[in-house]
XYZ file of C-alpha atoms in Angstrom:
490
model
C 0.052 -0.210 -0.251
C 1.520 3.201 -1.053
C 1.720 5.979 1.991
C -0.418 8.888 1.418
C 0.695 12.006 3.693
C -1.511 14.651 2.695
C -3.915 14.206 5.810
C -0.651 14.931 7.554
C 1.691 17.418 5.574
C -0.993 20.645 4.432
C -0.717 23.594 2.814
C 1.098 25.487 5.475
C 2.339 23.120 8.072
C 2.417 19.497 9.226
C -0.623 18.833 11.699
C -2.523 15.409 12.755
C -3.515 13.194 15.506
C -0.859 11.226 17.692
C -0.121 8.180 16.901
C -2.140 7.124 14.098
C -1.189 9.997 11.312
C 1.730 11.664 13.364
C 4.431 9.153 15.459
C 7.959 8.524 15.613
C 8.561 6.548 12.507
C 6.735 9.682 10.538
C 8.632 12.116 12.027
C 11.816 10.472 11.247
C 10.742 10.609 7.551
C 9.837 14.198 7.570
C 12.938 14.963 9.322
C 15.262 13.193 6.393
C 12.827 14.529 3.673
C 13.254 17.871 5.238
C 16.872 17.803 5.222
C 17.310 16.899 1.486
C 14.332 18.962 0.081
C 15.211 22.211 1.941
C 18.369 22.029 4.274
C 21.037 20.609 2.203
C 20.487 22.381 -1.072
C 20.888 25.631 1.190
C 23.871 24.447 2.719
C 26.483 27.549 3.860
C 29.368 27.800 1.619
C 32.790 26.239 3.576
C 36.061 25.631 1.951
C 37.713 22.536 0.367
C 39.672 22.189 3.607
C 36.764 22.861 6.492
C 33.335 22.607 4.637
C 30.562 24.027 6.250
C 27.813 21.647 8.382
C 24.612 22.175 7.812
C 21.941 23.163 11.233
C 18.632 23.079 12.277
C 17.333 24.187 15.093
C 14.339 22.434 16.584
C 11.398 23.406 19.178
C 8.761 22.003 21.238
C 5.583 23.042 22.724
C 4.037 21.436 26.122
C 2.363 18.512 24.601
C 3.493 14.975 26.065
C 3.959 13.707 22.834
C 6.801 16.673 21.592
C 9.885 15.685 23.023
C 9.994 12.224 21.325
C 8.861 13.546 18.124
C 11.691 15.565 18.107
C 14.303 13.102 19.115
C 13.125 11.204 16.172
C 13.056 14.317 13.636
C 16.361 15.075 14.728
C 17.618 11.627 14.132
C 16.451 11.871 10.603
C 18.173 15.121 10.404
C 21.752 13.555 11.781
C 21.678 10.764 9.435
C 21.642 12.991 6.604
C 24.508 14.401 8.269
C 22.956 17.616 9.667
C 23.579 19.263 12.647
C 20.532 19.529 15.123
C 20.232 22.018 18.010
C 17.743 21.315 20.125
C 16.331 24.176 22.215
C 13.204 22.188 24.170
C 10.353 24.093 24.933
C 9.630 27.473 23.118
C 6.860 29.584 21.718
C 6.534 29.262 17.905
C 8.077 32.881 17.821
C 10.854 31.825 20.133
C 11.656 29.432 17.452
C 11.830 31.855 14.826
C 13.561 33.890 16.745
C 16.039 31.120 17.100
C 16.118 30.302 13.412
C 16.465 34.156 12.919
C 19.225 34.574 15.032
C 21.416 31.797 14.286
C 21.071 31.833 10.812
C 19.659 28.439 10.097
C 16.029 26.319 9.055
C 14.306 25.799 11.586
C 10.592 23.199 12.792
C 8.781 23.917 15.444
C 6.628 20.717 17.148
C 3.403 22.074 17.730
C -0.316 21.915 16.910
C -0.989 25.360 18.214
C -4.565 25.153 19.724
C -5.639 21.776 18.753
C -6.733 19.380 21.362
C -3.993 17.120 22.772
C -4.239 14.318 20.800
C -3.003 16.376 17.699
C 0.600 17.209 17.192
C 2.818 19.055 14.103
C 5.485 20.448 12.504
C 6.138 24.545 11.402
C 9.136 24.361 9.595
C 10.952 27.236 8.170
C 13.886 28.124 5.994
C 17.040 29.997 7.314
C 16.547 33.096 8.887
C 12.634 31.851 9.620
C 11.301 32.028 5.856
C 8.297 29.928 5.229
C 8.173 26.335 4.029
C 4.675 26.144 2.581
C 3.100 23.698 -0.179
C 4.798 25.920 -3.046
C 8.245 26.314 -1.524
C 9.553 22.962 -0.422
C 6.604 21.831 1.713
C 5.312 19.217 -1.086
C 9.188 17.628 -1.807
C 8.773 17.276 1.571
C 5.737 15.081 1.705
C 6.758 13.432 -1.502
C 10.227 11.812 0.025
C 8.589 11.303 2.989
C 5.921 8.977 1.419
C 8.900 7.168 -0.385
C 10.894 7.027 2.783
C 8.289 5.687 4.695
C 7.251 2.993 2.057
C 10.877 2.034 0.984
C 13.035 2.900 3.964
C 14.676 5.569 4.609
C 18.178 6.485 3.063
C 21.521 4.823 4.478
C 23.172 7.173 6.723
C 25.518 9.782 6.071
C 29.327 8.556 6.160
C 29.620 11.501 8.462
C 26.326 11.942 10.661
C 25.005 15.308 12.474
C 25.532 15.650 16.203
C 22.556 17.532 18.598
C 23.109 19.791 20.939
C 20.751 21.380 23.320
C 20.707 25.097 23.993
C 18.735 27.451 25.747
C 17.758 30.637 24.275
C 14.693 31.656 25.748
C 16.663 34.920 27.464
C 17.889 35.759 24.100
C 14.664 35.981 22.852
C 13.316 37.857 25.835
C 16.260 40.149 25.554
C 15.728 40.536 21.650
C 12.206 41.574 22.433
C 12.979 43.974 24.566
C 15.218 46.055 22.311
C 12.398 46.677 19.597
C 9.625 47.876 22.195
C 11.226 50.258 25.491
C 8.375 49.640 27.800
C 10.537 50.593 30.760
C 9.346 54.666 30.407
C 5.465 53.626 30.221
C 2.702 54.605 33.081
C 2.130 51.953 35.798
C 0.041 49.283 34.016
C -2.295 46.197 35.448
C -2.416 43.458 32.321
C -4.316 40.074 33.139
C -2.815 37.439 30.963
C -4.641 34.184 29.913
C -1.732 31.665 28.188
C -4.393 29.026 27.886
C -1.724 26.634 30.031
C -0.027 26.921 26.509
C 3.462 28.231 25.679
C 2.584 32.114 27.105
C 3.482 30.859 30.385
C 6.457 30.447 29.769
C 7.582 33.211 27.435
C 5.447 36.252 29.634
C 7.363 35.885 32.581
C 10.376 35.775 30.516
C 9.678 38.697 28.361
C 7.202 41.212 30.343
C 8.774 39.976 33.678
C 11.890 38.743 35.363
C 11.988 35.430 34.588
C 15.084 35.784 31.868
C 16.997 38.201 34.476
C 15.909 41.173 32.741
C 14.881 44.453 34.539
C 11.462 44.988 36.086
C 8.997 46.190 33.794
C 6.385 48.837 35.335
C 3.673 46.220 34.620
C 1.718 44.048 36.974
C 0.664 40.767 35.268
C -2.371 39.128 36.930
C -1.115 35.426 35.424
C -4.065 33.229 34.233
C -3.592 29.598 33.104
C 0.268 29.508 33.052
C 0.767 25.835 34.070
C 2.046 24.023 30.899
C -0.527 21.514 30.133
C -0.798 20.272 26.445
C -4.117 19.276 27.595
C -5.814 22.270 27.794
C -7.727 21.641 31.147
C -9.194 25.051 31.488
C -10.390 25.709 27.844
C -9.166 25.509 24.517
C -6.089 27.676 23.512
C -7.868 29.664 20.370
C -8.690 32.943 21.243
C -10.929 33.059 17.742
C -13.509 31.653 19.813
C -15.542 34.125 22.103
C -15.825 31.474 24.568
C -11.857 30.885 25.422
C -12.330 34.610 26.136
C -14.680 34.401 29.223
C -12.459 34.051 31.476
C -10.145 36.730 30.753
C -12.569 39.028 30.238
C -13.784 38.490 34.010
C -10.681 38.833 35.211
C -10.101 41.890 33.527
C -12.962 43.197 35.107
C -12.396 41.843 38.647
C -8.818 42.956 38.983
C -9.712 46.473 37.872
C -6.897 45.904 35.062
C -6.205 48.163 32.163
C -6.078 45.493 29.646
C -6.088 41.732 29.304
C -3.916 39.460 26.600
C -4.970 35.824 25.649
C -2.122 33.920 23.858
C -3.078 30.931 21.854
C -1.712 27.210 22.833
C 1.807 28.080 21.212
C 1.816 31.887 21.545
C 2.324 33.194 18.291
C -1.190 35.281 18.607
C -2.248 37.538 20.340
C -5.685 39.017 21.563
C -6.455 42.244 23.236
C -9.614 42.933 25.388
C -9.809 46.443 26.910
C -10.577 47.640 30.377
C -14.553 46.741 30.289
C -13.328 42.855 29.407
C -14.697 43.966 25.691
C -12.673 42.448 22.781
C -10.607 44.980 20.700
C -10.539 43.288 17.237
C -7.307 42.065 15.387
C -8.040 44.802 12.755
C -7.731 47.873 15.257
C -4.654 46.129 16.815
C -3.397 46.011 12.939
C -3.890 49.413 12.541
C -2.333 50.663 16.050
C 0.368 48.716 16.096
C 1.249 49.711 12.358
C 0.689 53.522 12.835
C 3.838 52.870 14.897
C 6.130 51.173 12.938
C 4.898 53.390 9.755
C 6.297 56.751 12.201
C 9.504 54.787 12.675
C 9.634 54.192 8.867
C 8.665 57.700 8.178
C 11.275 59.290 11.413
C 14.033 57.143 9.133
C 13.240 58.750 6.018
C 11.576 55.422 4.063
C 8.323 55.066 2.473
C 6.748 52.374 4.704
C 4.740 49.467 3.329
C 2.307 47.609 5.354
C 0.364 44.080 4.737
C -3.082 43.572 5.441
C -4.756 40.252 4.007
C -8.219 40.769 2.271
C -10.483 39.781 5.058
C -9.288 43.029 7.130
C -10.993 45.604 7.921
C -11.382 48.896 5.594
C -9.924 50.863 8.322
C -6.357 49.217 8.308
C -5.769 51.194 4.938
C -7.484 54.000 5.627
C -5.666 54.932 8.771
C -2.355 53.794 7.370
C -2.508 54.996 4.287
C -3.424 58.526 5.838
C -0.614 58.109 7.404
C 1.871 58.137 4.455
C 2.694 54.067 4.207
C 2.080 52.396 0.983
C -0.569 49.164 2.071
C -0.419 45.892 -0.073
C -3.419 43.295 0.016
C -3.012 39.484 0.069
C -4.655 36.663 0.384
C -5.750 34.620 3.762
C -2.577 32.846 4.993
C 0.618 33.075 6.600
C 2.777 31.956 4.025
C 1.318 34.427 1.829
C 1.828 37.056 4.283
C 4.936 36.470 4.960
C 6.199 35.841 1.550
C 4.796 39.704 0.775
C 6.363 40.708 3.737
C 9.844 39.927 2.046
C 8.902 40.735 -1.252
C 7.704 44.381 -0.419
C 10.247 44.733 2.385
C 6.935 45.567 4.757
C 7.622 46.758 8.192
C 4.593 45.139 9.187
C 1.495 42.899 8.162
C -1.431 41.796 10.193
C -4.257 39.277 10.049
C -8.036 39.160 11.449
C -6.646 35.907 12.889
C -4.651 37.818 15.186
C -1.314 36.954 13.813
C 1.289 39.925 13.519
C 4.290 40.142 11.554
C 7.796 42.539 11.738
C 10.451 43.127 9.719
C 12.581 43.597 12.678
C 11.763 39.822 13.504
C 12.452 38.067 10.576
C 9.333 39.140 8.601
C 7.276 36.275 10.772
C 4.571 36.485 13.138
C 4.754 37.031 16.910
C 2.092 37.730 19.235
C 4.267 38.845 22.274
C 5.729 41.371 20.083
C 2.528 43.120 19.154
C 1.149 42.560 22.800
C 4.557 44.793 23.381
C 3.486 47.346 21.112
C -0.184 47.472 22.579
C 1.159 47.927 26.026
C 3.867 50.483 24.893
C 0.867 52.789 23.065
C -1.503 52.583 25.833
C 1.002 53.472 28.747
C 2.456 55.960 26.297
C -0.743 58.304 26.477
C -3.528 58.793 29.521
C -6.609 57.276 27.870
C -8.179 53.773 27.795
C -7.368 51.062 25.747
C -11.247 51.214 24.793
C -10.859 54.750 23.478
C -7.857 53.630 21.540
C -10.271 50.385 20.060
C -12.970 52.747 19.214
C -10.815 55.250 17.186
C -9.292 52.226 15.485
C -13.031 50.585 14.297
C -15.106 53.087 12.985
C -16.821 50.374 10.877
C -19.167 47.575 11.727
C -17.758 43.802 10.964
C -19.714 40.306 10.754
C -16.895 38.429 12.060
C -16.049 34.891 10.110
C -19.709 33.075 9.795
C -18.983 29.508 8.484
C -21.788 27.519 6.847
C -21.470 23.830 5.818
C -23.087 23.354 2.392
C -24.351 20.281 0.407
C -22.739 21.948 -2.873
C -20.073 24.977 -2.307
C -19.323 25.656 -6.131
C -23.762 25.892 -6.447
C -24.015 27.704 -2.932
C -21.190 30.347 -4.369
C -23.070 30.436 -8.143
C -26.082 31.888 -6.414
C -24.025 34.408 -4.676
C -22.474 35.443 -7.573
C -26.008 35.580 -10.000
C -27.366 37.696 -6.879
C -24.334 40.351 -6.562
C -22.423 39.905 -10.187
C -24.302 38.938 -12.700
C -27.684 40.684 -12.158
C -25.717 43.942 -11.665
C -24.366 43.964 -14.899
C -21.293 45.609 -14.045
C -22.840 47.944 -11.733
C -21.255 49.985 -8.712
C -19.983 46.928 -7.188
C -16.327 46.001 -7.292
C -15.075 42.492 -7.371
C -12.570 40.236 -7.259
C -11.193 36.357 -7.056
C -7.830 37.479 -5.399
C -9.104 34.623 -2.310
C -12.439 33.570 -3.041
C -15.197 36.043 -3.607
C -14.913 39.596 -2.753
C -17.788 42.133 -3.434
C -17.125 45.503 -2.563
C -19.871 47.934 -2.369
C -17.466 50.815 -0.413
C -16.512 53.664 -3.078
C -20.540 54.695 -2.996
C -23.447 54.772 -0.626
C -24.395 52.573 1.512
C -20.767 51.572 1.969
C -20.553 47.288 2.582
C -18.309 44.810 0.987
C -17.933 40.880 1.947
C -15.945 38.226 1.035
C -16.976 34.645 0.456
C -14.035 31.636 0.568
C -14.504 27.870 0.439
C -12.309 25.965 2.845
C -9.708 24.113 1.434
C -10.292 21.196 3.472
C -14.128 20.767 4.268
C -17.544 21.574 2.819
C -17.279 24.980 4.160
C -17.862 28.658 3.183
C -16.422 31.412 5.386
C -18.603 35.013 5.065
C -17.323 37.956 6.747
C -19.142 41.349 5.814
C -17.721 44.899 7.323
C -20.519 48.056 6.565
C -20.227 51.359 7.668
C -23.308 51.129 10.026
C -24.575 47.886 12.019
C -28.075 48.035 9.557
C -26.184 47.275 6.345
C -23.820 44.844 7.800
C -26.645 42.990 9.249
C -28.933 43.148 5.863
C -25.587 42.477 3.640
C -25.147 38.884 5.816
C -28.552 37.975 6.551
C -28.797 38.511 2.510
C -25.625 36.367 1.631
C -26.347 33.388 4.049
C -29.682 32.888 2.667
C -28.102 32.476 -0.544
C -25.822 30.302 1.069
C -27.567 28.125 2.836
C -30.632 25.778 1.739
C -33.094 23.793 4.151
C -30.240 21.015 4.123
C -27.387 23.147 5.205
C -26.326 24.030 8.746
C -24.572 27.041 10.354
C -21.237 26.082 11.694
C -19.821 28.832 14.569
């Protein structure tokens, strides 16, 4: 039987259930494939007398399955003649930092917010550059399938070595060098780590756990105990249910704000002093303006990347500030590619992924949180006032519909909003799904309808200048998408 890893190795990363989909045997094959598809072709130049050794930095989150998978993956690399730098527990952005600082490819074992039975691997090239379907991951999958069917290649004559290294303090110091929080007004902040890696990194970066000086922050910890079974709630702040404890704690403690990290702490959600969520689009505008100002002060024309379902407020504010904005597809590999191609100073997504040129063009929830703390603490107003300023429009949030026939549902929407308009006042594009915009005339609205790559789902996002219009467009599109056989999925 021919091995098929399409259920495990997807467009952006490796992710599946343990041990049936991902186990040490599979991890070793993926490590061997990563070595030959990505690492060795980019081997650093040496000399005839002393050829350079290829290295890979490998870390893992708090899941119990992580260490064994790391060891097997490392064996696949060392058999190929690649040295492994094992950094142990880390956040995903901690792994990106290590890859960038050391200038070597990396592998992060994590399944982000997925339940405990899952694990996965996020792969990157040297300098934290992404490895996606079109940049090496398809070849990794092809080779790994072959190794599982036919056996691993013979070990190299000069196998690689494994060394252990602690990079947490370097990661914390690097972030502190990018945002100075020492002079802000005192702030009380509740942090919900969701039993994920934020419980490991927050004390180091925002506290004194890595030996750095104390900051004017009173951090109230929530679920900092590392536990890959997520005993308190799923570590996915995108789901409003997972913010409930944070919202209550912010109000209870009279805090200035709350921060929620996902399982591998590469995403960060923010709530204000009332416990109300501040949208990722508002955070993108707030942080983007800080990065834009820094570029303008240096005499450079800044570019900011945002995905196509980010609020129109983002290009409005950043464009008015003097930035060039670039709209891209949804997904971290697309954002990272656009970041590098445009030398962009910053990028933001609706999913609370935030990307920084100063952080190897990679995403980091911690650095975004530090920018929010700096913006709040450098002026007297509460976060609710700042959030309101950057959220002038009304959004539906992402609404998923399970449909019996995705192409037919999409066709009904195209017929109603495009064909019957006959080239009227709407603008249409298919950069990622179907986007229909009526933004240049009143009433102002737009929507995006995207199909899932893996499920019979259509995802709808609507934004309008006022709530009545948003609700009308939302309900009209949903009525076209759904039939009596279809169902809503939160």
